[in-house]
PDB file of C-alpha atoms and ligand atoms in Angstrom:
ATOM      1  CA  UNK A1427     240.749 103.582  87.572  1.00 49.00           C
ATOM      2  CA  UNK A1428     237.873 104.722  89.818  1.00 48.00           C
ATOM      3  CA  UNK A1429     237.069 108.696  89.860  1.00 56.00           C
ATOM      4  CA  UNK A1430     238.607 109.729  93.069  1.00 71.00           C
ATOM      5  CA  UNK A1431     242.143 109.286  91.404  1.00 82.00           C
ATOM      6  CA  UNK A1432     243.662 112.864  91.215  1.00 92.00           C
ATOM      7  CA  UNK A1433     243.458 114.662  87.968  1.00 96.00           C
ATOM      8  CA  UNK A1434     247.623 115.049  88.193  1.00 97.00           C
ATOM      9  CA  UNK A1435     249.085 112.493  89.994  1.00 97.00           C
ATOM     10  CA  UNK A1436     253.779 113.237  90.422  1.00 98.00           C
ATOM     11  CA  UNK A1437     254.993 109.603  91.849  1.00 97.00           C
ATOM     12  CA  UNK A1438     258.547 110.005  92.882  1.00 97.00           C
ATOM     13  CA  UNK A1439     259.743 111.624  90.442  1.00 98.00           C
ATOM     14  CA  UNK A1440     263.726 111.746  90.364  1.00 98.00           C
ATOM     15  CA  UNK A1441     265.156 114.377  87.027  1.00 98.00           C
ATOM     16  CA  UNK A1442     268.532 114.142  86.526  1.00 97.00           C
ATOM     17  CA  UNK A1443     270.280 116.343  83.819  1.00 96.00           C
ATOM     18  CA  UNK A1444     273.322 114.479  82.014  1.00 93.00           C
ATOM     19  CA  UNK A1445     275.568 116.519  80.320  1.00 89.00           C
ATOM     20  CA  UNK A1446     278.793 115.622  78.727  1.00 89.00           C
ATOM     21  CA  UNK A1447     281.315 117.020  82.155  1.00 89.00           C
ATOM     22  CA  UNK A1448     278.421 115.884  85.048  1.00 93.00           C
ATOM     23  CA  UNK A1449     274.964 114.313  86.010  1.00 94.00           C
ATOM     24  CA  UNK A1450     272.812 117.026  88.059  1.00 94.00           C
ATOM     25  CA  UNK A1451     270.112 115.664  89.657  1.00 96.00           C
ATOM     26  CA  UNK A1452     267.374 118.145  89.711  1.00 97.00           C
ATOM     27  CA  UNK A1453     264.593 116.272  91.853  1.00 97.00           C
ATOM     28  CA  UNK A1454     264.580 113.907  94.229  1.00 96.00           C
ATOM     29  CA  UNK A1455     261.544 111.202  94.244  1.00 97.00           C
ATOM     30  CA  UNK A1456     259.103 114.231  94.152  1.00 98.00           C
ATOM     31  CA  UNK A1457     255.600 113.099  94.662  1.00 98.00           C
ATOM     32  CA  UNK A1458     252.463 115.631  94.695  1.00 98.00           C
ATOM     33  CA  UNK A1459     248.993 115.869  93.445  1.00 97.00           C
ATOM     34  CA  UNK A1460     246.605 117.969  92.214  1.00 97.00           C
ATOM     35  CA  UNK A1461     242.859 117.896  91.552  1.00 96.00           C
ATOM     36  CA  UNK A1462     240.565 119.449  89.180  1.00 95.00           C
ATOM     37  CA  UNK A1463     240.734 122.989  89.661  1.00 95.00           C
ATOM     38  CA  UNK A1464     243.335 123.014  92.171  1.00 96.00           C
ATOM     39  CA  UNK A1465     245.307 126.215  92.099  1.00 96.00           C
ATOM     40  CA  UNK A1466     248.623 124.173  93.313  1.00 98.00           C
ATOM     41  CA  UNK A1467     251.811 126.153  93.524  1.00 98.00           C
ATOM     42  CA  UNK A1468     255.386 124.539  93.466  1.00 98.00           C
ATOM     43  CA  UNK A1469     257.219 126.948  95.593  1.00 97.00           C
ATOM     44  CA  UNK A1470     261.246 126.377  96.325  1.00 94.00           C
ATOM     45  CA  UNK A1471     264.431 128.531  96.078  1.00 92.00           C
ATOM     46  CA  UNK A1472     266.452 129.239  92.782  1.00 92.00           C
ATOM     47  CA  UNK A1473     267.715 125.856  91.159  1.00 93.00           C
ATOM     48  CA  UNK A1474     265.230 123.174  93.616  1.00 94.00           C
ATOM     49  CA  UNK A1475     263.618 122.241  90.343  1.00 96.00           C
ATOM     50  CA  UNK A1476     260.606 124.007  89.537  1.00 96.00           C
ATOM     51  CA  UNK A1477     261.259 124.740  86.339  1.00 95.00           C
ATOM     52  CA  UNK A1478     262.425 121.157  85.367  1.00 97.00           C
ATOM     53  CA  UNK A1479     258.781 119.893  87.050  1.00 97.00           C
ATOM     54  CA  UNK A1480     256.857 121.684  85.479  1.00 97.00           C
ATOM     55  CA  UNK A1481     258.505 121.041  82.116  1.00 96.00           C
ATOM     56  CA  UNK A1482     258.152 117.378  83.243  1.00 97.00           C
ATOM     57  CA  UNK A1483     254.706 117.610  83.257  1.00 97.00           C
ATOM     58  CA  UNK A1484     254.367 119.232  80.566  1.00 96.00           C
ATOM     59  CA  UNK A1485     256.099 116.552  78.629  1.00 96.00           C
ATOM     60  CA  UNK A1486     259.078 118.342  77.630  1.00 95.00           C
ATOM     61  CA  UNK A1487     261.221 116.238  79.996  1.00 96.00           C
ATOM     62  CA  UNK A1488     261.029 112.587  81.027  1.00 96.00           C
ATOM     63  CA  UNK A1489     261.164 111.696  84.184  1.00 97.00           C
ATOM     64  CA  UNK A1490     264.728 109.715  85.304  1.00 97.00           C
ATOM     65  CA  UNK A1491     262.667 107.547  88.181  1.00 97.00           C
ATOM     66  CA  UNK A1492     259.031 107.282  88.730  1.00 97.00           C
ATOM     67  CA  UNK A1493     255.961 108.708  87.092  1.00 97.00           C
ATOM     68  CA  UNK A1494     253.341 111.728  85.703  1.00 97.00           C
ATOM     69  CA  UNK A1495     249.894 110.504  85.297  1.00 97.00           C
ATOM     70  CA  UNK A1496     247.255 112.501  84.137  1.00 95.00           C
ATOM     71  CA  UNK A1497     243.601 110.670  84.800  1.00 94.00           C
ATOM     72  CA  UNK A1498     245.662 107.798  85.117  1.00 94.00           C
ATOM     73  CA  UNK A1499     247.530 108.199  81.804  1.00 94.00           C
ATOM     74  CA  UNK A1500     251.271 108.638  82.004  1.00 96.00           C
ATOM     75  CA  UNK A1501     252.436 111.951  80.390  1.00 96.00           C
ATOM     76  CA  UNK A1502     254.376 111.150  77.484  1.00 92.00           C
ATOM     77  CA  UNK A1503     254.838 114.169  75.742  1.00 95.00           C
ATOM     78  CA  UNK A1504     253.545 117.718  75.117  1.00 93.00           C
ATOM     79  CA  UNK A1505     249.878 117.991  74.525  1.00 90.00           C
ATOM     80  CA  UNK A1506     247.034 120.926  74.104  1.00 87.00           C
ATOM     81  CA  UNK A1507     245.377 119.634  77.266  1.00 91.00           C
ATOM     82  CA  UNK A1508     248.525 121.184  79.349  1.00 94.00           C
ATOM     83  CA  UNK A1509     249.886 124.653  78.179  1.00 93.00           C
ATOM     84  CA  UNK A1510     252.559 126.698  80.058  1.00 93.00           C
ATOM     85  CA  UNK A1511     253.142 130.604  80.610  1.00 93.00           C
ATOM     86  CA  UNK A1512     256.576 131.362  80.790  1.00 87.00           C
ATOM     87  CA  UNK A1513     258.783 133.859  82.690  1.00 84.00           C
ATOM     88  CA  UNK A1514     260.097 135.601  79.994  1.00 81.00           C
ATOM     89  CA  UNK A1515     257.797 138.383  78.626  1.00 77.00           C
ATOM     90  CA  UNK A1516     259.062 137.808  75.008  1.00 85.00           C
ATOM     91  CA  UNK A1517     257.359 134.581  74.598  1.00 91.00           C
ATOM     92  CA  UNK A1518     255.364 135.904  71.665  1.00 95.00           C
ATOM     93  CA  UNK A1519     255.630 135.978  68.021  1.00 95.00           C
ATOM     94  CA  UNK A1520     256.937 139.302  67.110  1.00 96.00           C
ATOM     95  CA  UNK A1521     255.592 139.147  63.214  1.00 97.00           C
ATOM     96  CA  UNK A1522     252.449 139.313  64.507  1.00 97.00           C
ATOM     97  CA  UNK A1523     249.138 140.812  65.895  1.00 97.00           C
ATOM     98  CA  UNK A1524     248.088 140.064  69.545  1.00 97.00           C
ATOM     99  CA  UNK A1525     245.267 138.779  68.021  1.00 98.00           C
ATOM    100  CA  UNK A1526     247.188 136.626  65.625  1.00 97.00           C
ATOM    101  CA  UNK A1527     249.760 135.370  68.510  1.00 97.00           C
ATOM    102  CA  UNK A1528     246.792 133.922  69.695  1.00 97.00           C
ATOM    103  CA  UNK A1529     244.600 132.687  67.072  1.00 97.00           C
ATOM    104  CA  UNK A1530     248.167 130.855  66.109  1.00 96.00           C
ATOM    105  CA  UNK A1531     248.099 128.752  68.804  1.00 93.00           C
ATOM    106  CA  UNK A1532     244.584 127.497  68.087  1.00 95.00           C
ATOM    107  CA  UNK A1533     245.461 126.895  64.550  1.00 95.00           C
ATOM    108  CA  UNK A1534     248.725 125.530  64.588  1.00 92.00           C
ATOM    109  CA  UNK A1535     247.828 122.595  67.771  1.00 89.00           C
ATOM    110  CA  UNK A1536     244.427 121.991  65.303  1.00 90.00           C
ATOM    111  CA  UNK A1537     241.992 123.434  68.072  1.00 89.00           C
ATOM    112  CA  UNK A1538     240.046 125.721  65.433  1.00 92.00           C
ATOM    113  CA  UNK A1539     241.045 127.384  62.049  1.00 91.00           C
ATOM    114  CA  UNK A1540     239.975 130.572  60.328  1.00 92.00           C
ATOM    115  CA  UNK A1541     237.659 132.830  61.427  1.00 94.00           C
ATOM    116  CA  UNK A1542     237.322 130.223  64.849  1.00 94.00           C
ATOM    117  CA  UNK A1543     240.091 130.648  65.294  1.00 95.00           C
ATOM    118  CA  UNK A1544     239.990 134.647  65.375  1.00 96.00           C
ATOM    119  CA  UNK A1545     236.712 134.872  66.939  1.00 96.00           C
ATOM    120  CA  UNK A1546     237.480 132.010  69.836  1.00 94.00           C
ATOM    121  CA  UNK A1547     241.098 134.348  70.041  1.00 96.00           C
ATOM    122  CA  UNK A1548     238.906 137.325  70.898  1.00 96.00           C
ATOM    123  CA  UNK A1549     237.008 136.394  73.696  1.00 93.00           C
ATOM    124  CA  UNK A1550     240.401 135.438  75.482  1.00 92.00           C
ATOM    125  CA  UNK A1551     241.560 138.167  74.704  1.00 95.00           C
ATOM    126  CA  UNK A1552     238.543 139.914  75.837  1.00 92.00           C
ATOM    127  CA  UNK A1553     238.909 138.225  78.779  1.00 88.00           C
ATOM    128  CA  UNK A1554     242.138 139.528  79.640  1.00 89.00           C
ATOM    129  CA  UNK A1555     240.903 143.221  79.199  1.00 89.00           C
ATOM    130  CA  UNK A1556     243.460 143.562  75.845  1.00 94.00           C
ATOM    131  CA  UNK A1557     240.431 144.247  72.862  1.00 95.00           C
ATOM    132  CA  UNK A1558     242.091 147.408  72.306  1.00 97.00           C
ATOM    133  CA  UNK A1559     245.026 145.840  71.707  1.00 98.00           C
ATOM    134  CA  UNK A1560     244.544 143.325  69.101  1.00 97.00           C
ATOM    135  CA  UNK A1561     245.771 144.412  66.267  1.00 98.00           C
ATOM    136  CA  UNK A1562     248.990 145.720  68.317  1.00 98.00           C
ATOM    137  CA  UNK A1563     252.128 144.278  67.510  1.00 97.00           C
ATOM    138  CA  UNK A1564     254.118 142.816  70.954  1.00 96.00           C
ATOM    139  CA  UNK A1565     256.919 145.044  70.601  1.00 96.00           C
ATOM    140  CA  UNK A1566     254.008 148.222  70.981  1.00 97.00           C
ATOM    141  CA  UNK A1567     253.266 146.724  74.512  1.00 95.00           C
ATOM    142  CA  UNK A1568     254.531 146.337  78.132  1.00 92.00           C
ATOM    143  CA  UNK A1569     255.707 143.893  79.970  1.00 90.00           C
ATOM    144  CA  UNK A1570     252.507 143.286  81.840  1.00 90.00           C
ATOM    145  CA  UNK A1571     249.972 143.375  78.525  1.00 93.00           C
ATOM    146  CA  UNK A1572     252.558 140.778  76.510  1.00 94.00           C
ATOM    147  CA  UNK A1573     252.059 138.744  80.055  1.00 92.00           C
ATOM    148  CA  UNK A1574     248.311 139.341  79.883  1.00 92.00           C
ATOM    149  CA  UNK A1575     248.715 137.722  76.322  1.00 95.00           C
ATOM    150  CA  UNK A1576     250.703 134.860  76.939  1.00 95.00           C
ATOM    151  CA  UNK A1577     247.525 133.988  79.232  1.00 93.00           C
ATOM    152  CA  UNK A1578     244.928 134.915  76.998  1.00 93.00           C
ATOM    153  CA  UNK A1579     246.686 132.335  74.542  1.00 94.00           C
ATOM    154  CA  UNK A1580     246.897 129.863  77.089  1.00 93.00           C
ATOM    155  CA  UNK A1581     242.958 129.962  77.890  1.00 90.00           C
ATOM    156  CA  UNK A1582     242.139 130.034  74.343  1.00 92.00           C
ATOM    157  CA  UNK A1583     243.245 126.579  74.181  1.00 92.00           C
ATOM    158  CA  UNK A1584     241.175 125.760  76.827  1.00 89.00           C
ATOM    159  CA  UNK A1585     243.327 123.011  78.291  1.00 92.00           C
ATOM    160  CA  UNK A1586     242.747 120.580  81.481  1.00 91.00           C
ATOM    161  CA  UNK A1587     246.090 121.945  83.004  1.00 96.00           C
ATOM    162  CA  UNK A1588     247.780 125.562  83.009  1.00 96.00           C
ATOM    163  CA  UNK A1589     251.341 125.763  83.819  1.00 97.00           C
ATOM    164  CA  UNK A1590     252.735 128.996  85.010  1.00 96.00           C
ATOM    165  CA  UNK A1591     256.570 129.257  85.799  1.00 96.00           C
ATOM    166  CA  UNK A1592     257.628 132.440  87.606  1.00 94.00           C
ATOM    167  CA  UNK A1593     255.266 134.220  84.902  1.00 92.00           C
ATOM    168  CA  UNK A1594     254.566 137.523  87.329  1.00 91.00           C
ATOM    169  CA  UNK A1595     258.618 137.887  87.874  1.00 89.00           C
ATOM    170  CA  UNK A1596     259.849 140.046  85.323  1.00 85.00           C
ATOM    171  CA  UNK A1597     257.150 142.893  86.453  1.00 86.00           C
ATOM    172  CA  UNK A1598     257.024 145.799  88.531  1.00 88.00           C
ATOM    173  CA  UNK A1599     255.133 145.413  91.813  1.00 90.00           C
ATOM    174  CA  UNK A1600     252.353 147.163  91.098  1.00 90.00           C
ATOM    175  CA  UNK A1601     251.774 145.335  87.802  1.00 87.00           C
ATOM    176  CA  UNK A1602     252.483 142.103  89.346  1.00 89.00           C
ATOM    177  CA  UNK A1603     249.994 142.352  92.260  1.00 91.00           C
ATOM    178  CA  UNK A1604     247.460 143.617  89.484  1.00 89.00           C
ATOM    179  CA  UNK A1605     248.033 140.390  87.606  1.00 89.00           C
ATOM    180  CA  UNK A1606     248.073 138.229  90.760  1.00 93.00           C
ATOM    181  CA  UNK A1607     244.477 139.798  90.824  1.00 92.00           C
ATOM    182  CA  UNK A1608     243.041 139.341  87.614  1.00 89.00           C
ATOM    183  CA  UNK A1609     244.415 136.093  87.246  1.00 92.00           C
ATOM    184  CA  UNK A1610     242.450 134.769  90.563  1.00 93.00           C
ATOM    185  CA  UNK A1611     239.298 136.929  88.720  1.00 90.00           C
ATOM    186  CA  UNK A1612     240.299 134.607  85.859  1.00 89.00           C
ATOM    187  CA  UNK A1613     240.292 131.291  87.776  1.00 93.00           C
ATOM    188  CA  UNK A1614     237.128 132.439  89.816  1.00 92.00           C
ATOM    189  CA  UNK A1615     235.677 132.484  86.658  1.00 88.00           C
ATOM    190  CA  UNK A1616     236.231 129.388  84.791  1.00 87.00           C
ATOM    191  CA  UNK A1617     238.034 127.196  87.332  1.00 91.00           C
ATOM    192  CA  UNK A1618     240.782 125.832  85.503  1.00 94.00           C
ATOM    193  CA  UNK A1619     243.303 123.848  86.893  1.00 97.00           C
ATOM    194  CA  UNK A1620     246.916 125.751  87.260  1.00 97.00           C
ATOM    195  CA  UNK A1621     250.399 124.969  88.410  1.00 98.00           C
ATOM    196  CA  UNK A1622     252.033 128.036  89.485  1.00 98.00           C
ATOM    197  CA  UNK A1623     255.829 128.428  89.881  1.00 97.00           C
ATOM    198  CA  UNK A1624     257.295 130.751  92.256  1.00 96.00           C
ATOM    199  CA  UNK A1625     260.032 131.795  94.416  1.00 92.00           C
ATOM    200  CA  UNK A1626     257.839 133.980  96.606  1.00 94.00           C
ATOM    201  CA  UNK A1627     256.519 132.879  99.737  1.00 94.00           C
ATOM    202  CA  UNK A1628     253.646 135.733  99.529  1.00 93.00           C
ATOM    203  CA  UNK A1629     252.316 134.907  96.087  1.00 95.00           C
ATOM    204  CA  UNK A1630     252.186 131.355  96.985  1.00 96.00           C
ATOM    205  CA  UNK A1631     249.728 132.153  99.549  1.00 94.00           C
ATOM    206  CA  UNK A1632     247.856 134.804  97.731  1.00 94.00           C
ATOM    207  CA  UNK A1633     247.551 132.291  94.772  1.00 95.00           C
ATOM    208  CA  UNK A1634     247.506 128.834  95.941  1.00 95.00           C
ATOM    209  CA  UNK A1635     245.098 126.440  97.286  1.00 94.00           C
ATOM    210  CA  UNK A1636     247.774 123.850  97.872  1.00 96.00           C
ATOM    211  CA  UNK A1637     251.100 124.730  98.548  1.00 97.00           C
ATOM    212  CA  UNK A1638     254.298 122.497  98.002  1.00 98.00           C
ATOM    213  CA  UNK A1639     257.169 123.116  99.492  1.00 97.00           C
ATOM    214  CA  UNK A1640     261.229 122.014  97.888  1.00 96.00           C
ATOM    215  CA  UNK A1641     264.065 122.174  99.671  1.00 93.00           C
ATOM    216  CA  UNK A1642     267.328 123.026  98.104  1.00 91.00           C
ATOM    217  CA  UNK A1643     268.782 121.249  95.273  1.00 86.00           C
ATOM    218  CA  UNK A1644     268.120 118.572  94.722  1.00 92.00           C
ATOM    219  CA  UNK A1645     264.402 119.514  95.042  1.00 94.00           C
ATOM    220  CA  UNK A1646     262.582 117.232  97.375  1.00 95.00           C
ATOM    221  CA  UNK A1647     259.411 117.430  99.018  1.00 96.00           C
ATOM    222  CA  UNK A1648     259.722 119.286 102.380  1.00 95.00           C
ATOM    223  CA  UNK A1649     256.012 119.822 102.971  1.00 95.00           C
ATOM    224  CA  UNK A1650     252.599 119.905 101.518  1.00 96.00           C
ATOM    225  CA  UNK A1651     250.179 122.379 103.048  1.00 94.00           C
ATOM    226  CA  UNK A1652     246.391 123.278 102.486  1.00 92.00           C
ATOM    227  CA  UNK A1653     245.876 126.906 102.522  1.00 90.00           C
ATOM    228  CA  UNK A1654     241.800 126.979 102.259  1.00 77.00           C
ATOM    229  CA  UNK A1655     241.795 130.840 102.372  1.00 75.00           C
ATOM    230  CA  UNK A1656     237.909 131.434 102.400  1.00 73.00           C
ATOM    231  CA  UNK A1657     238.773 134.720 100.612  1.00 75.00           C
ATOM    232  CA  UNK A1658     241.782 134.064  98.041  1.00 74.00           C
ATOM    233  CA  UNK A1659     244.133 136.593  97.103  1.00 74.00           C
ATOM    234  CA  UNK A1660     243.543 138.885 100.142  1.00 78.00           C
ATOM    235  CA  UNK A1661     246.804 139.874 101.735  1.00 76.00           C
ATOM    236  CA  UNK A1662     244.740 141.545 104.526  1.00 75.00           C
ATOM    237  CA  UNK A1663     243.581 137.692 105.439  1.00 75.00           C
ATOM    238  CA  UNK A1664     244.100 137.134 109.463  1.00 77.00           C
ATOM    239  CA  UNK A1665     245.678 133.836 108.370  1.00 84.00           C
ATOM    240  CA  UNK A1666     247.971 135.027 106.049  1.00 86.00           C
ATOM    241  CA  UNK A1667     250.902 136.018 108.307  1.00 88.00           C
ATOM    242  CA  UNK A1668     250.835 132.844 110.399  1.00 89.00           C
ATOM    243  CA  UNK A1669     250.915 131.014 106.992  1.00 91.00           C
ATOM    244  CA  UNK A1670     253.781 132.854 105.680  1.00 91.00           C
ATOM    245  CA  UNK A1671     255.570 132.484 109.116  1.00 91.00           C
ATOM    246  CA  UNK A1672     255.230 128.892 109.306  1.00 92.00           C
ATOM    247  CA  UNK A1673     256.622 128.675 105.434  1.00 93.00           C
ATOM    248  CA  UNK A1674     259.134 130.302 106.371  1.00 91.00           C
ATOM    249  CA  UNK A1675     260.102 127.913 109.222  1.00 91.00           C
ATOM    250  CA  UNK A1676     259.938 124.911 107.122  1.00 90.00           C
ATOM    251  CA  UNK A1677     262.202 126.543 104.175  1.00 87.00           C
ATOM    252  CA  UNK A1678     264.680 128.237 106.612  1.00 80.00           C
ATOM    253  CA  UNK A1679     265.843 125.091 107.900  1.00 74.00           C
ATOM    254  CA  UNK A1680     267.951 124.711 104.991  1.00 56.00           C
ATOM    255  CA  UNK A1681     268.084 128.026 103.382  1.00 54.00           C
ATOM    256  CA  UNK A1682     269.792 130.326 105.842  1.00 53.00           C
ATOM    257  CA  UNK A1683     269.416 133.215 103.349  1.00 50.00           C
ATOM    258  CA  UNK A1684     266.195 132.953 101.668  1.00 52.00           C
ATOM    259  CA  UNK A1685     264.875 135.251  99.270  1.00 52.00           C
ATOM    260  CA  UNK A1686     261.748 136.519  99.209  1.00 47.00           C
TER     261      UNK A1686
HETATM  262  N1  ATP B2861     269.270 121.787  80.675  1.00 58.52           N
HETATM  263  C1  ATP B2861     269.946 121.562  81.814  1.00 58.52           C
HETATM  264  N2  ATP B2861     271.116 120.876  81.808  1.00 58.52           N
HETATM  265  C2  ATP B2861     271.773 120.625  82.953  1.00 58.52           C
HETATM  266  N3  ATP B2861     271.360 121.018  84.173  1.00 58.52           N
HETATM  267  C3  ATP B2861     270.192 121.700  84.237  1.00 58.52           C
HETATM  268  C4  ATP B2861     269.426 122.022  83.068  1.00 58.52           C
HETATM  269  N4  ATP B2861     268.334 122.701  83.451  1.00 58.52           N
HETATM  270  C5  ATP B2861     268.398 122.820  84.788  1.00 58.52           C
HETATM  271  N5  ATP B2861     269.519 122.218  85.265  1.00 58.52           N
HETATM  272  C6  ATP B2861     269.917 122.110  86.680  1.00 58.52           C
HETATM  273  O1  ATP B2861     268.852 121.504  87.400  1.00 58.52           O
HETATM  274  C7  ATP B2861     268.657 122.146  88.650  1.00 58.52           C
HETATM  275  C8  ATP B2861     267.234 122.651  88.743  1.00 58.52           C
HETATM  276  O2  ATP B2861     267.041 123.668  87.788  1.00 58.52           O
HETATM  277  P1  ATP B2861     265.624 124.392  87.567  1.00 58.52           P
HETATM  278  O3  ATP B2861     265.791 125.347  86.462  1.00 58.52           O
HETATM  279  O4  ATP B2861     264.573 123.394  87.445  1.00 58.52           O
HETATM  280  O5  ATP B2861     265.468 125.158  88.980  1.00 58.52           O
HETATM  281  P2  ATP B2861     264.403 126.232  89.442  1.00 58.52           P
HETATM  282  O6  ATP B2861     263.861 125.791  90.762  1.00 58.52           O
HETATM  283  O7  ATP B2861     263.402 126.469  88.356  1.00 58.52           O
HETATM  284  O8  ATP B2861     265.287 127.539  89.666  1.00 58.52           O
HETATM  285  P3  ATP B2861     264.917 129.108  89.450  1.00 58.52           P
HETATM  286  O9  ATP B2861     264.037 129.499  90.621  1.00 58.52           O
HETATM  287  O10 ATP B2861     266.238 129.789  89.504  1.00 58.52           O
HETATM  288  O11 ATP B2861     264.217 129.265  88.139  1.00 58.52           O
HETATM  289  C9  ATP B2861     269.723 123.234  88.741  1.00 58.52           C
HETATM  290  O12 ATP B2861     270.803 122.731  89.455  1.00 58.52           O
HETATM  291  C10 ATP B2861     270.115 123.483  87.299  1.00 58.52           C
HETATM  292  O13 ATP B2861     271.452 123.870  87.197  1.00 58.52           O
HETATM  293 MG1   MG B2862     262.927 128.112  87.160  1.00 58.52          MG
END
């Protein structure tokens, strides 16, 4: 395997769902891929398959045809080198601390124990702006801080790949283009590798590098574009309405009522 093959490499990838009445196919010989520190989001309307991708590739699903490499090993399961941030804003353990939500993940995958573990917890946590918080129980926070530490335990475990599916969508506007923000400040900083899920043409653009586009279900690939903002994340960007426009095109051709 020589070392221009693609950190994340989806070869038509087919997920199909059997349960006991039907077989739903979810995706349709998918194929993208996605290089170190790639901020690559899988955007698509409700039910294309997002979700079931990105579980794919994080190994909670196998795929029904073709294949998930990553560095030219085929995904075969969960691992700490890919961790996801889900939608739901009660992803975290309610027993416990901020701090211990995410010194737990470091412990319980083996990453670091003890007092690391709590001092490698902190500086995510730092990094997220939450100190202040860390010995706050979940239930003492809002939606946007529990979000802020679902990512702070995701960092901690410093993995090759972070998965993100719809994470932002349970927030308010305001909180949501605040996060949108910090988490570019985030990536700026230590260039991680993410796969973001969303339903939202405008935080596709604002976030991604690399933009692919699913058509209704059965998900398929309708496009891949480059976006190559020079300045990510500004909405002000002269290039940012013609990109949204021509997104629009593409997904309109199937979707005569799209959602934004
Ligand atoms: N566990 C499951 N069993 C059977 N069918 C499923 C299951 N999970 C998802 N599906 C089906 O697979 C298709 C894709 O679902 P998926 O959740 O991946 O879509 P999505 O793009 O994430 O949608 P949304 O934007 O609404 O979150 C849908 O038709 C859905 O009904
Ligand atoms: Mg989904």
């Amino acid at each position: 395997m020589g070392s221009a093959a693609p950190l994340l490499d989806v070869q038509g990838v087919t997920i199909q769902y059997k349960t006991s009445a039907q077989l739903v196919t979810a995706t349709w010989r998918v194929g993208f891929q996605a290089d170190r520190s790639d901020r690559l989001v899988l955007l698509g309307p409700s039910g294309c398959g997002k979700s079931t991708l990105l579980k794919a590739i994080g190994g909670y699903l196998t795929p029904t045809e073709g294949e998930i490499t990553l560095s030219g090993r085929t995904i075969s399961g969960p691992g700490p080198d890919r961790v996801m941030v889900f939608q739901e804003t009660d992803q975290l353990l309610p027993w416990k601390t901020v701090l211990q939500n995410v010194a737990f993940a470091l412990t319980a995958s083996g990453r670091a124990s003890g007092q690391n573990a709590d001092e490698q917890a902190m500086i995510a946590i730092r990094t997220v702006k939450l100190e202040k918080f860390a010995d706050s129980y979940p239930h003492t926070l809002s939606g946007g801080m529990k979000q802020r530490v679902a990512i702070a335990r995701c960092l901690a475990m410093q993995p090759e790949i972070v998965l993100m599916d719809e994470p932002f969508a349970a927030l308010d506007a305001l909180t949501r283009q605040q996060m949108q923000e910090e988490l570019l400040e985030l990536w700026s900083r230590s260039q991680f590798t993410l796969i973001f899920v969303t339903h939202s043409i405008e935080e596709a653009i604002l976030l991604g590098n690399r933009i692919v586009l699913l058509s209704p279900h059965p998900g398929q690939v309708k496009e891949i574009m480059d976006v190559n903002l020079d300045d990510p994340g500004n909405r002000f960007h002269g290039r940012f309405d013609e990109l949204r426009d021509t997104i629009h095109r593409v997904l309109f051709k199937d979707v005569g009522d799209y959602v934004i």
